[in-house]
Short mmCIF file of N, CA and C in Angstrom, two decimals:
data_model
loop_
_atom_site.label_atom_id
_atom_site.label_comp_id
_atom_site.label_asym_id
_atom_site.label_seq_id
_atom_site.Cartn_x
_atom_site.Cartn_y
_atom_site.Cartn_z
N UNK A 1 97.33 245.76 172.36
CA UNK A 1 97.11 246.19 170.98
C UNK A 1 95.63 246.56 170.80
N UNK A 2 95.30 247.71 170.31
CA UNK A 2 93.90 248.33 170.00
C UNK A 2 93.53 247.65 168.67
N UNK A 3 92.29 247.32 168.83
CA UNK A 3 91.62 246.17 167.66
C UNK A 3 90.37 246.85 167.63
N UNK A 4 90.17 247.93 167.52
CA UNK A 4 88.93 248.99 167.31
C UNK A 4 88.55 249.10 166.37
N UNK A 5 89.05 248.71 165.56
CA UNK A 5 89.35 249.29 163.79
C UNK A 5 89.07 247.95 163.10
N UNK A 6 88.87 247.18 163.78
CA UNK A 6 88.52 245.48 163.57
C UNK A 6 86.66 245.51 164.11
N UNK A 7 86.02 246.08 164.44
CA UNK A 7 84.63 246.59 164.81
C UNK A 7 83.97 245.84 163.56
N UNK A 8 82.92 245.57 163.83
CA UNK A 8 81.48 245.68 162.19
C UNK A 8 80.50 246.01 162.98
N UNK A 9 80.05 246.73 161.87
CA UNK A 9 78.50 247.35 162.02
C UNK A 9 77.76 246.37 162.00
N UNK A 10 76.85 246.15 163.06
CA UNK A 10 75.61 244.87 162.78
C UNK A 10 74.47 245.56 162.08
N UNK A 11 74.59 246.73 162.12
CA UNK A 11 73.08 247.66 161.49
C UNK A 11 73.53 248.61 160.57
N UNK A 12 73.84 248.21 159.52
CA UNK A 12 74.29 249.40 158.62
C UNK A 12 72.62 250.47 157.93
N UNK A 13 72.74 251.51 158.64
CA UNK A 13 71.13 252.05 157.59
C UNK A 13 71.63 253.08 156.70
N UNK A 14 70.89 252.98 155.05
CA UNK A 14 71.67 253.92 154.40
C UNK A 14 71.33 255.34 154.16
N UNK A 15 71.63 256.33 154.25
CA UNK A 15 71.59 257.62 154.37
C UNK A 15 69.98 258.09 153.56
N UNK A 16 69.47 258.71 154.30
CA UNK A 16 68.03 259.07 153.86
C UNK A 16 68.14 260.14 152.68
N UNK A 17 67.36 259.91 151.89
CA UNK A 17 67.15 261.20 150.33
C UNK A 17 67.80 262.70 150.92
N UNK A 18 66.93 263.21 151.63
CA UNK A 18 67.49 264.30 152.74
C UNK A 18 68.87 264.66 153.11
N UNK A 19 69.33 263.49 154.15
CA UNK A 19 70.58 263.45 154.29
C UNK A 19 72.17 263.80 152.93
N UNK A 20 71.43 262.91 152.15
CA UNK A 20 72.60 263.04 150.59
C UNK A 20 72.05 264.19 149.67
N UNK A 21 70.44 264.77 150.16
CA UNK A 21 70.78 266.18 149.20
C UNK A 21 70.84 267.88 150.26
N UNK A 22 71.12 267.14 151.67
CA UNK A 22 72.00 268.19 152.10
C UNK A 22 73.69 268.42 151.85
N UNK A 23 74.26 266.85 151.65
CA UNK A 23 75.61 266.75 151.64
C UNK A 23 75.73 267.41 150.45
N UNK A 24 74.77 267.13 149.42
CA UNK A 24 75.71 267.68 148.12
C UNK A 24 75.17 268.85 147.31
N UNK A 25 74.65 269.48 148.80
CA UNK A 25 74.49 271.39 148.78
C UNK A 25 76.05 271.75 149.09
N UNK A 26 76.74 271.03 149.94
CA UNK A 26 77.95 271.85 150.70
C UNK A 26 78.80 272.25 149.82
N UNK A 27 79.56 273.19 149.32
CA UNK A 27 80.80 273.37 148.95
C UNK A 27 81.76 272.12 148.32
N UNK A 28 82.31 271.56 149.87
CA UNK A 28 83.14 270.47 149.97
C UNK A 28 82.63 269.20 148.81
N UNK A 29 81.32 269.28 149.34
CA UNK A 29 80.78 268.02 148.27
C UNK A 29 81.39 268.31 146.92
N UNK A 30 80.43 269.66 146.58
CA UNK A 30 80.77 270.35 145.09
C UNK A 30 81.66 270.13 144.54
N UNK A 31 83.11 270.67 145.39
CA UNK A 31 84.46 270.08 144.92
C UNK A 31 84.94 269.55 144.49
N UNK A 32 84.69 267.96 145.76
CA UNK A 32 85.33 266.75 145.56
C UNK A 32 84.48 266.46 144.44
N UNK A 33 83.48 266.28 144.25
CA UNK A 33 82.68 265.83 142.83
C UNK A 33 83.19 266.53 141.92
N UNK A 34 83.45 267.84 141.63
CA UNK A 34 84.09 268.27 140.28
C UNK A 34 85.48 267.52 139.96
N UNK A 35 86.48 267.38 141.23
CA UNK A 35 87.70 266.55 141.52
C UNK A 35 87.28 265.54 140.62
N UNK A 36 86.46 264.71 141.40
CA UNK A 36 86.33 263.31 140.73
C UNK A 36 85.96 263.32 139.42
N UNK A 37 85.12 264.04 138.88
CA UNK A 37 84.43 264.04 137.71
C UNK A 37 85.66 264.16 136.78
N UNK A 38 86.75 265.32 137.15
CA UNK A 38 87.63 265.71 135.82
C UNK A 38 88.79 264.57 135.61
N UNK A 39 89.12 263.54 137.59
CA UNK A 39 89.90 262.77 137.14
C UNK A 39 89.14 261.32 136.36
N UNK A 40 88.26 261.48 135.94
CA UNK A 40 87.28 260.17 135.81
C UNK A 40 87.61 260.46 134.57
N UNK A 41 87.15 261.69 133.83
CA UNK A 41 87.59 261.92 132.90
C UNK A 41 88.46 261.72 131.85
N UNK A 42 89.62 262.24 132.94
CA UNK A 42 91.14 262.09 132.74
C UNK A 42 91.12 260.52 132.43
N UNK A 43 91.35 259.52 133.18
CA UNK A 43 91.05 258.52 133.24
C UNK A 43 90.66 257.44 132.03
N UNK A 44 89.60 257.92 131.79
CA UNK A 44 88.44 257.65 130.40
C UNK A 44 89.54 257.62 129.14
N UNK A 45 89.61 259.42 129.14
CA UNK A 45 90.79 259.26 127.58
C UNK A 45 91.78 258.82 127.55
N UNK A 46 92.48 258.78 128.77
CA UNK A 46 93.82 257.88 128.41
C UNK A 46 93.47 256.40 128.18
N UNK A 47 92.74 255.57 128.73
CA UNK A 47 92.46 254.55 128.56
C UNK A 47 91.89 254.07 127.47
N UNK A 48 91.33 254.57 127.08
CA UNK A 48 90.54 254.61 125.62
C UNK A 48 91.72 255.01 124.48
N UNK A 49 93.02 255.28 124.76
CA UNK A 49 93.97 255.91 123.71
C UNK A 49 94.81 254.68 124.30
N UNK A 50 94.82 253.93 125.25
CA UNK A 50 96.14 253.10 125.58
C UNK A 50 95.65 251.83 125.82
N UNK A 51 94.31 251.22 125.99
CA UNK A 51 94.31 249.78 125.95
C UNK A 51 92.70 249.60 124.73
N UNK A 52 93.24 248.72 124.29
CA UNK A 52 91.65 248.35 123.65
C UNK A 52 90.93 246.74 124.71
N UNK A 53 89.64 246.40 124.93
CA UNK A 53 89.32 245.32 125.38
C UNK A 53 88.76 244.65 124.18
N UNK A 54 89.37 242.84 124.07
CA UNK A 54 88.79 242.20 123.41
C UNK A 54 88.55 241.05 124.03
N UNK A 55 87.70 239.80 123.83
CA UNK A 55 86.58 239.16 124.53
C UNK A 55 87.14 239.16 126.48
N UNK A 56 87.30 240.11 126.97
CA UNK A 56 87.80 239.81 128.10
C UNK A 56 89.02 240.34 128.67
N UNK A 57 89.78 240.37 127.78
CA UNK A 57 90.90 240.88 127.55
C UNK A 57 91.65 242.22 127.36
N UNK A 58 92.69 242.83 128.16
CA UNK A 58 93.02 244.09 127.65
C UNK A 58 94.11 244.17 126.81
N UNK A 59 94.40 244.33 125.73
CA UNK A 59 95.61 244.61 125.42
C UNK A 59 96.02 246.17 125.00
N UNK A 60 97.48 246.33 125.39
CA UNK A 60 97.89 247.50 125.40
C UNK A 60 98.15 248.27 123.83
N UNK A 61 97.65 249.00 123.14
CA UNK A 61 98.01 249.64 121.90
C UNK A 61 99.02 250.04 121.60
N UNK A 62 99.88 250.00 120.61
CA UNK A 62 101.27 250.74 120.42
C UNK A 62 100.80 252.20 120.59
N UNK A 63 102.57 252.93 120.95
CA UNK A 63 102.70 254.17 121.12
C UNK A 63 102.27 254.88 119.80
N UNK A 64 101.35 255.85 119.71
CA UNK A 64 101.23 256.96 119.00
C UNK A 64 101.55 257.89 118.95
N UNK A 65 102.59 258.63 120.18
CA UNK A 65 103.64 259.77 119.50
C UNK A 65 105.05 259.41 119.49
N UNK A 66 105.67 260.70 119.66
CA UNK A 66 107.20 260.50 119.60
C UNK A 66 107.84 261.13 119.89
N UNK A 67 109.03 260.93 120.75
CA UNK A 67 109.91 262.51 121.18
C UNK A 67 111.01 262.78 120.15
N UNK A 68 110.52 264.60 119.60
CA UNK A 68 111.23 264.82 118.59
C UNK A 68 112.46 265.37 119.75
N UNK A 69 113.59 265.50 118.94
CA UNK A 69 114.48 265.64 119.34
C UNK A 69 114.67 267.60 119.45
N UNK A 70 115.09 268.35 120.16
CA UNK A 70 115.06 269.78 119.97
C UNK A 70 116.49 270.32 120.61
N UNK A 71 117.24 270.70 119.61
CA UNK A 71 118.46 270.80 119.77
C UNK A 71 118.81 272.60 119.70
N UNK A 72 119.30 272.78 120.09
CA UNK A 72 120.01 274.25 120.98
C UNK A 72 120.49 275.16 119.58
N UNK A 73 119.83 276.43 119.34
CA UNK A 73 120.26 277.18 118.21
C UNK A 73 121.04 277.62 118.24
N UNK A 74 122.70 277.73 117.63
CA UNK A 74 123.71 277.43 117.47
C UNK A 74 123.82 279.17 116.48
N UNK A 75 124.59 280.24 117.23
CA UNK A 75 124.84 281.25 116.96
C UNK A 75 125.76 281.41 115.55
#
């Protein structure tokens, strides 16, 4: 059984100023950051419309819409 993936870094060093403002010249970077940004977003308002926090606590808000019913126009 391969246990490679079980490894640790004894020297973790973290990416130099340089290094992270070449990465997020690339394209790819660009992307995934717009990605993330709009689902963070996303994220944000629903949560803010579906739980409130009180001392610690989340509780869930009642539903605020409703499915109207849309029935078939009848010749």
């Amino acid at each position: 059984m391969l246990m490679s993936h079980l490894r640790k870094t004894t020297e973790k060093k973290p990416p130099t100023k340089e290094t992270i403002a070449k990465l997020q010249q690339s394209d790819i970077w660009k992307m995934e950051n717009d990605f993330y940004e709009f689902a963070l977003e996303q994220f944000q308002f629903v949560r803010a419309h579906a739980v409130r926090e009180k001392d610690g606590e989340l509780y869930v808000l009642a539903q605020s819409f409703f499915y109207e019913k849309i029935y078939p126009k009848v010749n």
